[in-house]
Amino acid sequence: MGMVKLASCRYLPLLIIYCLLSGMAGGGVLPAKAQDVRTLADIERDLNRYEKVALHSFADRDAFLSIIDQTLGLDNIKGADLLFAKLPRSPFTVSGRRGNNQAVPCQIFIPAKIAPGSGTEIFAELMRGWFGDQLHYASSANLTYDWLMRHEVRHCDPSHFGDGGDKERDNEIEADLFALNVITDPVIRQKLAQDALAFRMITATLFASSSHMTGLSLKRTLHDTQSGNDPTAANEIAAFLAARQQVFDHAKAIATGAGPTNQDIIRAVIELANKPQSNSLVAEILVDLDKAIAHFAPELHDRNKSVQ
């Protein structure tokens, strides 16, 4: 334990799958019965093909800190109280390191509410239930979970340790692409990319931290439309923040209660997506956000669109 000098935490705000054994890496989909019996041990075994990791599920802060103490040792972590003051809702990594090398297996933590067998659909939970608890996917709920977990295991690589600023943001995009590119079946990969991009557009616009405001960059990379005129990280972040402000201001304006509901948020997005914008990036974000909501919750989107 004494060799662990610090912990590097990675959060998927939005967020951070279970990987489906060898069939997953080949793009195959296991029968429903096989999918139903996956455990943390199954996921851990598969993720260890990429990096040496240990998976844990925790119910609350005390359980989390107990695992940290057993694995990394709280005494070895500078400012542990501050570092772990607020636990995220999504899977995340905690990596012990010595210099630029991994000192202990990378620890991946999964809140019990979204652990295998919880019955909770992870994208629905991470998007705060605003668009329902059973979403529509181009791929499937299981494959998106797998994508998130592979994203996390990519952060276990020492090249992703302790980065800040633009490097941390670049790491997020790279981890998203890594989690997609292990899929060898082009059809499944394309469907999963649709789900992943829609998820990023929703989270980046509505609540993600700046390091995870990557939806436009991810879209340009996936669609191979990058050019010399691509927005800088600062411009993309500014555009997402401006779009967020518009959505919630408009949702408050049309709300009939004390505060906006999820229905008000959806209506606000629909209306703003059809409104001229002076900022082309904000306009692109609002249109893509509208499409993302329709992608995951087509019936809910249609109901709110009909009241315009």
PDB file of C-alpha atoms in Angstrom:
ATOM      1  CA  MET A   1       0.000   0.000   0.000  1.00  0.00           C
ATOM      2  CA  GLY A   2       2.843   2.395   0.771  1.00  0.00           C
ATOM      3  CA  MET A   3       3.868   2.522  -2.879  1.00  0.00           C
ATOM      4  CA  VAL A   4       0.676   4.292  -3.874  1.00  0.00           C
ATOM      5  CA  LYS A   5       1.391   8.027  -4.013  1.00  0.00           C
ATOM      6  CA  LEU A   6      -1.887   9.413  -5.300  1.00  0.00           C
ATOM      7  CA  ALA A   7      -5.153   8.509  -6.924  1.00  0.00           C
ATOM      8  CA  SER A   8      -6.284   9.742 -10.292  1.00  0.00           C
ATOM      9  CA  CYS A   9     -10.070   9.866 -10.561  1.00  0.00           C
ATOM     10  CA  ARG A  10     -11.999   9.813 -13.810  1.00  0.00           C
ATOM     11  CA  TYR A  11     -15.681  10.648 -13.901  1.00  0.00           C
ATOM     12  CA  LEU A  12     -18.187  10.173 -16.658  1.00  0.00           C
ATOM     13  CA  PRO A  13     -20.759  12.904 -15.834  1.00  0.00           C
ATOM     14  CA  LEU A  14     -22.166  12.902 -17.377  1.00  0.00           C
ATOM     15  CA  LEU A  15     -20.497  10.457 -16.449  1.00  0.00           C
ATOM     16  CA  ILE A  16     -18.238   6.244 -17.713  1.00  0.00           C
ATOM     17  CA  ILE A  17     -19.547  -1.641 -19.983  1.00  0.00           C
ATOM     18  CA  TYR A  18     -19.880  -4.594 -19.392  1.00  0.00           C
ATOM     19  CA  CYS A  19     -17.855  -6.151 -22.294  1.00  0.00           C
ATOM     20  CA  LEU A  20     -19.489  -9.284 -23.579  1.00  0.00           C
ATOM     21  CA  LEU A  21     -16.631 -11.773 -23.350  1.00  0.00           C
ATOM     22  CA  SER A  22     -15.040 -12.681 -26.687  1.00  0.00           C
ATOM     23  CA  GLY A  23     -18.280 -12.274 -28.632  1.00  0.00           C
ATOM     24  CA  MET A  24     -18.416  -8.628 -27.644  1.00  0.00           C
ATOM     25  CA  ALA A  25     -15.009  -7.797 -29.044  1.00  0.00           C
ATOM     26  CA  GLY A  26     -16.039  -9.407 -32.305  1.00  0.00           C
ATOM     27  CA  GLY A  27     -19.237  -7.426 -32.474  1.00  0.00           C
ATOM     28  CA  GLY A  28     -21.456 -10.391 -31.698  1.00  0.00           C
ATOM     29  CA  VAL A  29     -24.509 -10.233 -29.437  1.00  0.00           C
ATOM     30  CA  LEU A  30     -25.141 -13.000 -26.941  1.00  0.00           C
ATOM     31  CA  PRO A  31     -28.644 -14.446 -26.556  1.00  0.00           C
ATOM     32  CA  ALA A  32     -30.854 -12.730 -23.992  1.00  0.00           C
ATOM     33  CA  LYS A  33     -30.505 -15.647 -21.572  1.00  0.00           C
ATOM     34  CA  ALA A  34     -26.702 -15.352 -21.611  1.00  0.00           C
ATOM     35  CA  GLN A  35     -26.873 -11.596 -21.156  1.00  0.00           C
ATOM     36  CA  ASP A  36     -29.084 -11.976 -18.108  1.00  0.00           C
ATOM     37  CA  VAL A  37     -26.477 -13.935 -16.127  1.00  0.00           C
ATOM     38  CA  ARG A  38     -23.530 -11.548 -16.511  1.00  0.00           C
ATOM     39  CA  THR A  39     -21.872 -10.607 -13.237  1.00  0.00           C
ATOM     40  CA  LEU A  40     -19.225  -8.138 -12.078  1.00  0.00           C
ATOM     41  CA  ALA A  41     -16.745 -11.008 -12.247  1.00  0.00           C
ATOM     42  CA  ASP A  42     -17.629 -11.626 -15.897  1.00  0.00           C
ATOM     43  CA  ILE A  43     -17.134  -7.951 -16.720  1.00  0.00           C
ATOM     44  CA  GLU A  44     -13.882  -7.725 -14.785  1.00  0.00           C
ATOM     45  CA  ARG A  45     -12.498 -10.791 -16.538  1.00  0.00           C
ATOM     46  CA  ASP A  46     -13.234  -9.311 -19.946  1.00  0.00           C
ATOM     47  CA  LEU A  47     -11.928  -5.827 -19.153  1.00  0.00           C
ATOM     48  CA  ASN A  48      -8.644  -7.365 -18.037  1.00  0.00           C
ATOM     49  CA  ARG A  49      -7.924  -8.066 -21.683  1.00  0.00           C
ATOM     50  CA  TYR A  50      -7.283  -4.329 -22.039  1.00  0.00           C
ATOM     51  CA  GLU A  51      -5.806  -3.286 -18.687  1.00  0.00           C
ATOM     52  CA  LYS A  52      -5.327  -4.869 -15.263  1.00  0.00           C
ATOM     53  CA  VAL A  53      -8.453  -3.763 -13.404  1.00  0.00           C
ATOM     54  CA  ALA A  54     -10.565  -4.611 -10.386  1.00  0.00           C
ATOM     55  CA  LEU A  55     -14.300  -3.869 -10.372  1.00  0.00           C
ATOM     56  CA  HIS A  56     -16.315  -2.887  -7.319  1.00  0.00           C
ATOM     57  CA  SER A  57     -19.942  -2.048  -6.691  1.00  0.00           C
ATOM     58  CA  PHE A  58     -20.720   0.342  -3.830  1.00  0.00           C
ATOM     59  CA  ALA A  59     -24.017   1.280  -2.224  1.00  0.00           C
ATOM     60  CA  ASP A  60     -23.016   4.495  -0.464  1.00  0.00           C
ATOM     61  CA  ARG A  61     -20.106   6.714   0.567  1.00  0.00           C
ATOM     62  CA  ASP A  62     -19.090   4.557   3.527  1.00  0.00           C
ATOM     63  CA  ALA A  63     -18.945   1.446   1.361  1.00  0.00           C
ATOM     64  CA  PHE A  64     -16.927   3.302  -1.249  1.00  0.00           C
ATOM     65  CA  LEU A  65     -14.373   4.641   1.248  1.00  0.00           C
ATOM     66  CA  SER A  66     -14.043   1.192   2.819  1.00  0.00           C
ATOM     67  CA  ILE A  67     -13.099  -0.285  -0.567  1.00  0.00           C
ATOM     68  CA  ILE A  68     -10.668   2.571  -1.231  1.00  0.00           C
ATOM     69  CA  ASP A  69      -9.021   1.938   2.135  1.00  0.00           C
ATOM     70  CA  GLN A  70      -8.680  -1.782   1.428  1.00  0.00           C
ATOM     71  CA  THR A  71      -7.277  -1.314  -2.081  1.00  0.00           C
ATOM     72  CA  LEU A  72      -5.321   1.946  -2.262  1.00  0.00           C
ATOM     73  CA  GLY A  73      -5.197   2.904   1.395  1.00  0.00           C
ATOM     74  CA  LEU A  74      -6.797   6.204   2.336  1.00  0.00           C
ATOM     75  CA  ASP A  75      -3.615   7.267   4.146  1.00  0.00           C
ATOM     76  CA  ASN A  76      -1.770   7.156   0.835  1.00  0.00           C
ATOM     77  CA  ILE A  77      -4.158   9.555  -0.889  1.00  0.00           C
ATOM     78  CA  LYS A  78      -3.503  13.231  -0.416  1.00  0.00           C
ATOM     79  CA  GLY A  79      -6.696  15.153   0.354  1.00  0.00           C
ATOM     80  CA  ALA A  80      -8.925  12.077   0.266  1.00  0.00           C
ATOM     81  CA  ASP A  81     -11.830  13.880   1.973  1.00  0.00           C
ATOM     82  CA  LEU A  82     -11.818  16.584  -0.679  1.00  0.00           C
ATOM     83  CA  LEU A  83     -11.107  14.207  -3.555  1.00  0.00           C
ATOM     84  CA  PHE A  84     -14.033  11.952  -2.666  1.00  0.00           C
ATOM     85  CA  ALA A  85     -16.348  14.610  -1.247  1.00  0.00           C
ATOM     86  CA  LYS A  86     -19.001  13.956  -3.855  1.00  0.00           C
ATOM     87  CA  LEU A  87     -19.506  10.617  -5.534  1.00  0.00           C
ATOM     88  CA  PRO A  88     -20.695  10.594  -9.155  1.00  0.00           C
ATOM     89  CA  ARG A  89     -23.740   8.800 -10.467  1.00  0.00           C
ATOM     90  CA  SER A  90     -21.851   6.906 -13.162  1.00  0.00           C
ATOM     91  CA  PRO A  91     -19.027   4.333 -13.358  1.00  0.00           C
ATOM     92  CA  PHE A  92     -15.606   5.877 -12.735  1.00  0.00           C
ATOM     93  CA  THR A  93     -11.967   4.946 -12.238  1.00  0.00           C
ATOM     94  CA  VAL A  94      -9.539   5.464  -9.368  1.00  0.00           C
ATOM     95  CA  SER A  95      -5.958   4.699 -10.378  1.00  0.00           C
ATOM     96  CA  GLY A  96      -3.027   4.285  -8.004  1.00  0.00           C
ATOM     97  CA  ARG A  97       0.275   5.308  -9.579  1.00  0.00           C
ATOM     98  CA  ARG A  98       3.981   5.618  -9.011  1.00  0.00           C
ATOM     99  CA  GLY A  99       5.442   8.215 -11.348  1.00  0.00           C
ATOM    100  CA  ASN A 100       3.987   7.466 -14.771  1.00  0.00           C
ATOM    101  CA  ASN A 101       3.315   3.810 -14.031  1.00  0.00           C
ATOM    102  CA  GLN A 102       0.327   2.006 -12.585  1.00  0.00           C
ATOM    103  CA  ALA A 103       1.223   0.943  -9.041  1.00  0.00           C
ATOM    104  CA  VAL A 104      -1.823  -1.222  -8.345  1.00  0.00           C
ATOM    105  CA  PRO A 105      -4.628  -2.578 -10.494  1.00  0.00           C
ATOM    106  CA  CYS A 106      -6.894   0.206 -11.690  1.00  0.00           C
ATOM    107  CA  GLN A 107     -10.040   0.290  -9.580  1.00  0.00           C
ATOM    108  CA  ILE A 108     -13.330   0.770 -11.445  1.00  0.00           C
ATOM    109  CA  PHE A 109     -16.316   1.626  -9.282  1.00  0.00           C
ATOM    110  CA  ILE A 110     -19.933   1.102 -10.256  1.00  0.00           C
ATOM    111  CA  PRO A 111     -22.751   2.578  -8.160  1.00  0.00           C
ATOM    112  CA  ALA A 112     -24.978  -0.277  -6.998  1.00  0.00           C
ATOM    113  CA  LYS A 113     -28.000   1.413  -8.564  1.00  0.00           C
ATOM    114  CA  ILE A 114     -26.583   0.807 -12.044  1.00  0.00           C
ATOM    115  CA  ALA A 115     -24.647  -2.393 -11.377  1.00  0.00           C
ATOM    116  CA  PRO A 116     -25.505  -5.590 -13.283  1.00  0.00           C
ATOM    117  CA  GLY A 117     -28.737  -7.066 -12.037  1.00  0.00           C
ATOM    118  CA  SER A 118     -30.002  -3.752 -10.617  1.00  0.00           C
ATOM    119  CA  GLY A 119     -32.737  -3.539 -13.225  1.00  0.00           C
ATOM    120  CA  THR A 120     -31.771   0.060 -13.969  1.00  0.00           C
ATOM    121  CA  GLU A 121     -31.107   1.099 -17.544  1.00  0.00           C
ATOM    122  CA  ILE A 122     -27.822   2.975 -17.319  1.00  0.00           C
ATOM    123  CA  PHE A 123     -28.332   5.648 -19.998  1.00  0.00           C
ATOM    124  CA  ALA A 124     -31.790   6.427 -18.633  1.00  0.00           C
ATOM    125  CA  GLU A 125     -30.322   6.816 -15.146  1.00  0.00           C
ATOM    126  CA  LEU A 126     -27.362   8.928 -16.258  1.00  0.00           C
ATOM    127  CA  MET A 127     -29.726  11.221 -18.163  1.00  0.00           C
ATOM    128  CA  ARG A 128     -31.622  11.660 -14.893  1.00  0.00           C
ATOM    129  CA  GLY A 129     -34.755   9.905 -16.072  1.00  0.00           C
ATOM    130  CA  TRP A 130     -35.793  12.968 -18.049  1.00  0.00           C
ATOM    131  CA  PHE A 131     -36.603  10.892 -21.116  1.00  0.00           C
ATOM    132  CA  GLY A 132     -38.091   7.829 -19.442  1.00  0.00           C
ATOM    133  CA  ASP A 133     -36.598   4.742 -17.818  1.00  0.00           C
ATOM    134  CA  GLN A 134     -36.769   2.483 -20.877  1.00  0.00           C
ATOM    135  CA  LEU A 135     -35.099   4.131 -23.843  1.00  0.00           C
ATOM    136  CA  HIS A 136     -35.029   3.359 -27.535  1.00  0.00           C
ATOM    137  CA  TYR A 137     -31.591   2.354 -28.852  1.00  0.00           C
ATOM    138  CA  ALA A 138     -30.097   1.814 -32.271  1.00  0.00           C
ATOM    139  CA  SER A 139     -27.997  -0.912 -30.598  1.00  0.00           C
ATOM    140  CA  SER A 140     -29.160  -1.976 -27.125  1.00  0.00           C
ATOM    141  CA  ALA A 141     -29.005  -0.976 -23.469  1.00  0.00           C
ATOM    142  CA  ASN A 142     -26.451  -3.728 -22.816  1.00  0.00           C
ATOM    143  CA  LEU A 143     -24.126  -2.618 -25.606  1.00  0.00           C
ATOM    144  CA  THR A 144     -24.195   0.981 -24.392  1.00  0.00           C
ATOM    145  CA  TYR A 145     -23.320  -0.206 -20.883  1.00  0.00           C
ATOM    146  CA  ASP A 146     -20.417  -2.119 -22.385  1.00  0.00           C
ATOM    147  CA  TRP A 147     -19.287   1.013 -24.232  1.00  0.00           C
ATOM    148  CA  LEU A 148     -19.253   3.026 -21.010  1.00  0.00           C
ATOM    149  CA  MET A 149     -17.185   0.423 -19.184  1.00  0.00           C
ATOM    150  CA  ARG A 150     -14.650   0.189 -22.001  1.00  0.00           C
ATOM    151  CA  HIS A 151     -14.443   3.982 -21.893  1.00  0.00           C
ATOM    152  CA  GLU A 152     -13.504   3.685 -18.231  1.00  0.00           C
ATOM    153  CA  VAL A 153     -10.905   0.991 -18.733  1.00  0.00           C
ATOM    154  CA  ARG A 154      -9.180   3.216 -21.296  1.00  0.00           C
ATOM    155  CA  HIS A 155      -8.666   5.769 -18.512  1.00  0.00           C
ATOM    156  CA  CYS A 156      -6.706   3.110 -16.616  1.00  0.00           C
ATOM    157  CA  ASP A 157      -3.857   3.523 -19.095  1.00  0.00           C
ATOM    158  CA  PRO A 158      -1.024   5.613 -17.584  1.00  0.00           C
ATOM    159  CA  SER A 159      -1.281   8.031 -20.530  1.00  0.00           C
ATOM    160  CA  HIS A 160      -4.581   9.180 -19.009  1.00  0.00           C
ATOM    161  CA  PHE A 161      -3.302   9.682 -15.461  1.00  0.00           C
ATOM    162  CA  GLY A 162      -3.876  13.027 -13.786  1.00  0.00           C
ATOM    163  CA  ASP A 163      -4.435  15.140 -16.880  1.00  0.00           C
ATOM    164  CA  GLY A 164      -6.238  18.458 -16.833  1.00  0.00           C
ATOM    165  CA  GLY A 165      -7.363  21.091 -19.312  1.00  0.00           C
ATOM    166  CA  ASP A 166      -7.490  20.236 -23.001  1.00  0.00           C
ATOM    167  CA  LYS A 167      -5.543  16.984 -22.474  1.00  0.00           C
ATOM    168  CA  GLU A 168      -8.226  15.672 -20.129  1.00  0.00           C
ATOM    169  CA  ARG A 169     -10.870  16.607 -22.682  1.00  0.00           C
ATOM    170  CA  ASP A 170      -8.893  14.935 -25.488  1.00  0.00           C
ATOM    171  CA  ASN A 171      -8.659  11.841 -23.294  1.00  0.00           C
ATOM    172  CA  GLU A 172     -12.459  11.724 -23.065  1.00  0.00           C
ATOM    173  CA  ILE A 173     -12.834  11.741 -26.838  1.00  0.00           C
ATOM    174  CA  GLU A 174     -10.088   9.159 -27.236  1.00  0.00           C
ATOM    175  CA  ALA A 175     -11.721   6.895 -24.634  1.00  0.00           C
ATOM    176  CA  ASP A 176     -15.069   7.148 -26.433  1.00  0.00           C
ATOM    177  CA  LEU A 177     -13.441   6.134 -29.706  1.00  0.00           C
ATOM    178  CA  PHE A 178     -11.486   3.298 -28.084  1.00  0.00           C
ATOM    179  CA  ALA A 179     -14.729   1.954 -26.611  1.00  0.00           C
ATOM    180  CA  LEU A 180     -16.299   1.970 -30.078  1.00  0.00           C
ATOM    181  CA  ASN A 181     -13.375   0.682 -32.069  1.00  0.00           C
ATOM    182  CA  VAL A 182     -13.104  -2.670 -30.312  1.00  0.00           C
ATOM    183  CA  ILE A 183     -16.338  -3.546 -32.137  1.00  0.00           C
ATOM    184  CA  THR A 184     -15.330  -5.274 -35.358  1.00  0.00           C
ATOM    185  CA  ASP A 185     -18.802  -5.649 -36.841  1.00  0.00           C
ATOM    186  CA  PRO A 186     -19.337  -2.407 -38.834  1.00  0.00           C
ATOM    187  CA  VAL A 187     -23.127  -2.530 -38.542  1.00  0.00           C
ATOM    188  CA  ILE A 188     -23.110  -2.933 -34.759  1.00  0.00           C
ATOM    189  CA  ARG A 189     -20.382  -0.302 -34.442  1.00  0.00           C
ATOM    190  CA  GLN A 190     -22.401   2.193 -36.490  1.00  0.00           C
ATOM    191  CA  LYS A 191     -25.508   1.604 -34.364  1.00  0.00           C
ATOM    192  CA  LEU A 192     -23.573   1.922 -31.117  1.00  0.00           C
ATOM    193  CA  ALA A 193     -21.966   5.121 -32.425  1.00  0.00           C
ATOM    194  CA  GLN A 194     -25.446   6.602 -32.911  1.00  0.00           C
ATOM    195  CA  ASP A 195     -26.336   5.842 -29.295  1.00  0.00           C
ATOM    196  CA  ALA A 196     -23.009   7.085 -27.934  1.00  0.00           C
ATOM    197  CA  LEU A 197     -23.161  10.347 -29.873  1.00  0.00           C
ATOM    198  CA  ALA A 198     -26.771  11.026 -28.872  1.00  0.00           C
ATOM    199  CA  PHE A 199     -25.813  10.402 -25.248  1.00  0.00           C
ATOM    200  CA  ARG A 200     -22.889  12.822 -25.507  1.00  0.00           C
ATOM    201  CA  MET A 201     -25.015  15.546 -27.099  1.00  0.00           C
ATOM    202  CA  ILE A 202     -27.619  15.319 -24.326  1.00  0.00           C
ATOM    203  CA  THR A 203     -25.198  15.198 -21.419  1.00  0.00           C
ATOM    204  CA  ALA A 204     -22.839  17.834 -22.852  1.00  0.00           C
ATOM    205  CA  THR A 205     -25.678  20.279 -23.377  1.00  0.00           C
ATOM    206  CA  LEU A 206     -27.727  19.720 -20.258  1.00  0.00           C
ATOM    207  CA  PHE A 207     -25.377  18.988 -17.360  1.00  0.00           C
ATOM    208  CA  ALA A 208     -21.863  17.645 -18.116  1.00  0.00           C
ATOM    209  CA  SER A 209     -18.690  19.364 -16.909  1.00  0.00           C
ATOM    210  CA  SER A 210     -16.528  21.137 -19.487  1.00  0.00           C
ATOM    211  CA  SER A 211     -14.137  18.195 -19.934  1.00  0.00           C
ATOM    212  CA  HIS A 212     -17.092  16.141 -21.185  1.00  0.00           C
ATOM    213  CA  MET A 213     -18.531  18.760 -23.567  1.00  0.00           C
ATOM    214  CA  THR A 214     -17.224  16.788 -26.524  1.00  0.00           C
ATOM    215  CA  GLY A 215     -20.294  16.074 -28.637  1.00  0.00           C
ATOM    216  CA  LEU A 216     -19.391  18.253 -31.620  1.00  0.00           C
ATOM    217  CA  SER A 217     -15.805  17.008 -31.721  1.00  0.00           C
ATOM    218  CA  LEU A 218     -16.938  13.402 -31.420  1.00  0.00           C
ATOM    219  CA  LYS A 219     -19.466  13.878 -34.220  1.00  0.00           C
ATOM    220  CA  ARG A 220     -16.888  15.356 -36.575  1.00  0.00           C
ATOM    221  CA  THR A 221     -14.496  12.504 -35.828  1.00  0.00           C
ATOM    222  CA  LEU A 222     -17.096   9.774 -36.278  1.00  0.00           C
ATOM    223  CA  HIS A 223     -18.463  11.316 -39.474  1.00  0.00           C
ATOM    224  CA  ASP A 224     -14.955  12.067 -40.766  1.00  0.00           C
ATOM    225  CA  THR A 225     -15.853  15.717 -41.351  1.00  0.00           C
ATOM    226  CA  GLN A 226     -12.968  17.348 -39.494  1.00  0.00           C
ATOM    227  CA  SER A 227     -11.402  20.343 -41.198  1.00  0.00           C
ATOM    228  CA  GLY A 228      -9.196  23.309 -40.489  1.00  0.00           C
ATOM    229  CA  ASN A 229     -12.305  25.223 -39.416  1.00  0.00           C
ATOM    230  CA  ASP A 230     -13.283  22.917 -36.566  1.00  0.00           C
ATOM    231  CA  PRO A 231     -14.113  24.738 -33.315  1.00  0.00           C
ATOM    232  CA  THR A 232     -11.446  24.939 -30.641  1.00  0.00           C
ATOM    233  CA  ALA A 233     -12.108  23.251 -27.313  1.00  0.00           C
ATOM    234  CA  ALA A 234     -12.852  26.649 -25.776  1.00  0.00           C
ATOM    235  CA  ASN A 235     -15.341  27.516 -28.509  1.00  0.00           C
ATOM    236  CA  GLU A 236     -17.090  24.167 -28.266  1.00  0.00           C
ATOM    237  CA  ILE A 237     -17.407  24.454 -24.496  1.00  0.00           C
ATOM    238  CA  ALA A 238     -18.698  28.035 -24.783  1.00  0.00           C
ATOM    239  CA  ALA A 239     -21.291  26.924 -27.329  1.00  0.00           C
ATOM    240  CA  PHE A 240     -22.525  24.092 -25.123  1.00  0.00           C
ATOM    241  CA  LEU A 241     -22.820  26.439 -22.153  1.00  0.00           C
ATOM    242  CA  ALA A 242     -24.739  28.977 -24.244  1.00  0.00           C
ATOM    243  CA  ALA A 243     -27.097  26.278 -25.509  1.00  0.00           C
ATOM    244  CA  ARG A 244     -27.611  25.019 -21.942  1.00  0.00           C
ATOM    245  CA  GLN A 245     -28.505  28.502 -20.754  1.00  0.00           C
ATOM    246  CA  GLN A 246     -31.037  28.909 -23.553  1.00  0.00           C
ATOM    247  CA  VAL A 247     -32.682  25.550 -22.895  1.00  0.00           C
ATOM    248  CA  PHE A 248     -33.195  26.103 -19.181  1.00  0.00           C
ATOM    249  CA  ASP A 249     -34.185  29.751 -19.538  1.00  0.00           C
ATOM    250  CA  HIS A 250     -36.795  28.788 -22.133  1.00  0.00           C
ATOM    251  CA  ALA A 251     -37.984  25.807 -20.074  1.00  0.00           C
ATOM    252  CA  LYS A 252     -38.522  28.125 -17.091  1.00  0.00           C
ATOM    253  CA  ALA A 253     -40.410  30.584 -19.281  1.00  0.00           C
ATOM    254  CA  ILE A 254     -42.901  27.983 -20.513  1.00  0.00           C
ATOM    255  CA  ALA A 255     -43.263  26.129 -17.203  1.00  0.00           C
ATOM    256  CA  THR A 256     -46.660  26.354 -15.534  1.00  0.00           C
ATOM    257  CA  GLY A 257     -45.426  25.131 -12.150  1.00  0.00           C
ATOM    258  CA  ALA A 258     -42.818  26.376  -9.717  1.00  0.00           C
ATOM    259  CA  GLY A 259     -40.029  24.928 -11.833  1.00  0.00           C
ATOM    260  CA  PRO A 260     -39.608  23.323 -15.263  1.00  0.00           C
ATOM    261  CA  THR A 261     -40.438  19.645 -15.684  1.00  0.00           C
ATOM    262  CA  ASN A 262     -38.791  17.202 -18.040  1.00  0.00           C
ATOM    263  CA  GLN A 263     -41.668  17.877 -20.422  1.00  0.00           C
ATOM    264  CA  ASP A 264     -40.847  21.588 -20.320  1.00  0.00           C
ATOM    265  CA  ILE A 265     -37.204  20.834 -21.090  1.00  0.00           C
ATOM    266  CA  ILE A 266     -38.161  18.724 -24.101  1.00  0.00           C
ATOM    267  CA  ARG A 267     -40.574  21.393 -25.361  1.00  0.00           C
ATOM    268  CA  ALA A 268     -37.888  24.034 -24.907  1.00  0.00           C
ATOM    269  CA  VAL A 269     -35.399  22.020 -26.963  1.00  0.00           C
ATOM    270  CA  ILE A 270     -37.929  21.423 -29.751  1.00  0.00           C
ATOM    271  CA  GLU A 271     -38.821  25.093 -29.954  1.00  0.00           C
ATOM    272  CA  LEU A 272     -35.233  26.325 -29.811  1.00  0.00           C
ATOM    273  CA  ALA A 273     -34.082  23.838 -32.454  1.00  0.00           C
ATOM    274  CA  ASN A 274     -36.459  25.529 -34.885  1.00  0.00           C
ATOM    275  CA  LYS A 275     -35.485  29.064 -33.918  1.00  0.00           C
ATOM    276  CA  PRO A 276     -32.785  31.027 -35.828  1.00  0.00           C
ATOM    277  CA  GLN A 277     -29.540  31.386 -33.876  1.00  0.00           C
ATOM    278  CA  SER A 278     -26.785  33.970 -34.276  1.00  0.00           C
ATOM    279  CA  ASN A 279     -24.143  31.414 -33.241  1.00  0.00           C
ATOM    280  CA  SER A 280     -23.782  28.567 -35.746  1.00  0.00           C
ATOM    281  CA  LEU A 281     -22.324  26.178 -33.157  1.00  0.00           C
ATOM    282  CA  VAL A 282     -25.207  26.805 -30.752  1.00  0.00           C
ATOM    283  CA  ALA A 283     -27.641  26.239 -33.613  1.00  0.00           C
ATOM    284  CA  GLU A 284     -25.920  22.934 -34.460  1.00  0.00           C
ATOM    285  CA  ILE A 285     -26.010  21.818 -30.838  1.00  0.00           C
ATOM    286  CA  LEU A 286     -29.716  22.585 -30.414  1.00  0.00           C
ATOM    287  CA  VAL A 287     -30.648  20.731 -33.605  1.00  0.00           C
ATOM    288  CA  ASP A 288     -28.521  17.729 -32.625  1.00  0.00           C
ATOM    289  CA  LEU A 289     -29.913  17.801 -29.092  1.00  0.00           C
ATOM    290  CA  ASP A 290     -33.440  17.694 -30.480  1.00  0.00           C
ATOM    291  CA  LYS A 291     -32.483  14.714 -32.659  1.00  0.00           C
ATOM    292  CA  ALA A 292     -30.824  12.985 -29.704  1.00  0.00           C
ATOM    293  CA  ILE A 293     -33.952  13.225 -27.557  1.00  0.00           C
ATOM    294  CA  ALA A 294     -36.061  11.948 -30.444  1.00  0.00           C
ATOM    295  CA  HIS A 295     -33.566   9.099 -30.860  1.00  0.00           C
ATOM    296  CA  PHE A 296     -33.848   7.865 -27.271  1.00  0.00           C
ATOM    297  CA  ALA A 297     -37.484   8.787 -26.594  1.00  0.00           C
ATOM    298  CA  PRO A 298     -39.346   9.041 -29.920  1.00  0.00           C
ATOM    299  CA  GLU A 299     -42.858   8.778 -28.478  1.00  0.00           C
ATOM    300  CA  LEU A 300     -42.181  11.300 -25.718  1.00  0.00           C
ATOM    301  CA  HIS A 301     -40.622  13.645 -28.259  1.00  0.00           C
ATOM    302  CA  ASP A 302     -43.588  13.320 -30.600  1.00  0.00           C
ATOM    303  CA  ARG A 303     -46.075  14.042 -27.795  1.00  0.00           C
ATOM    304  CA  ASN A 304     -44.265  17.252 -26.860  1.00  0.00           C
ATOM    305  CA  LYS A 305     -43.795  18.235 -30.488  1.00  0.00           C
ATOM    306  CA  SER A 306     -47.525  17.987 -31.054  1.00  0.00           C
ATOM    307  CA  VAL A 307     -48.236  20.763 -28.531  1.00  0.00           C
ATOM    308  CA  GLN A 308     -46.202  23.321 -30.449  1.00  0.00           C
TER     309      GLN A 308
END
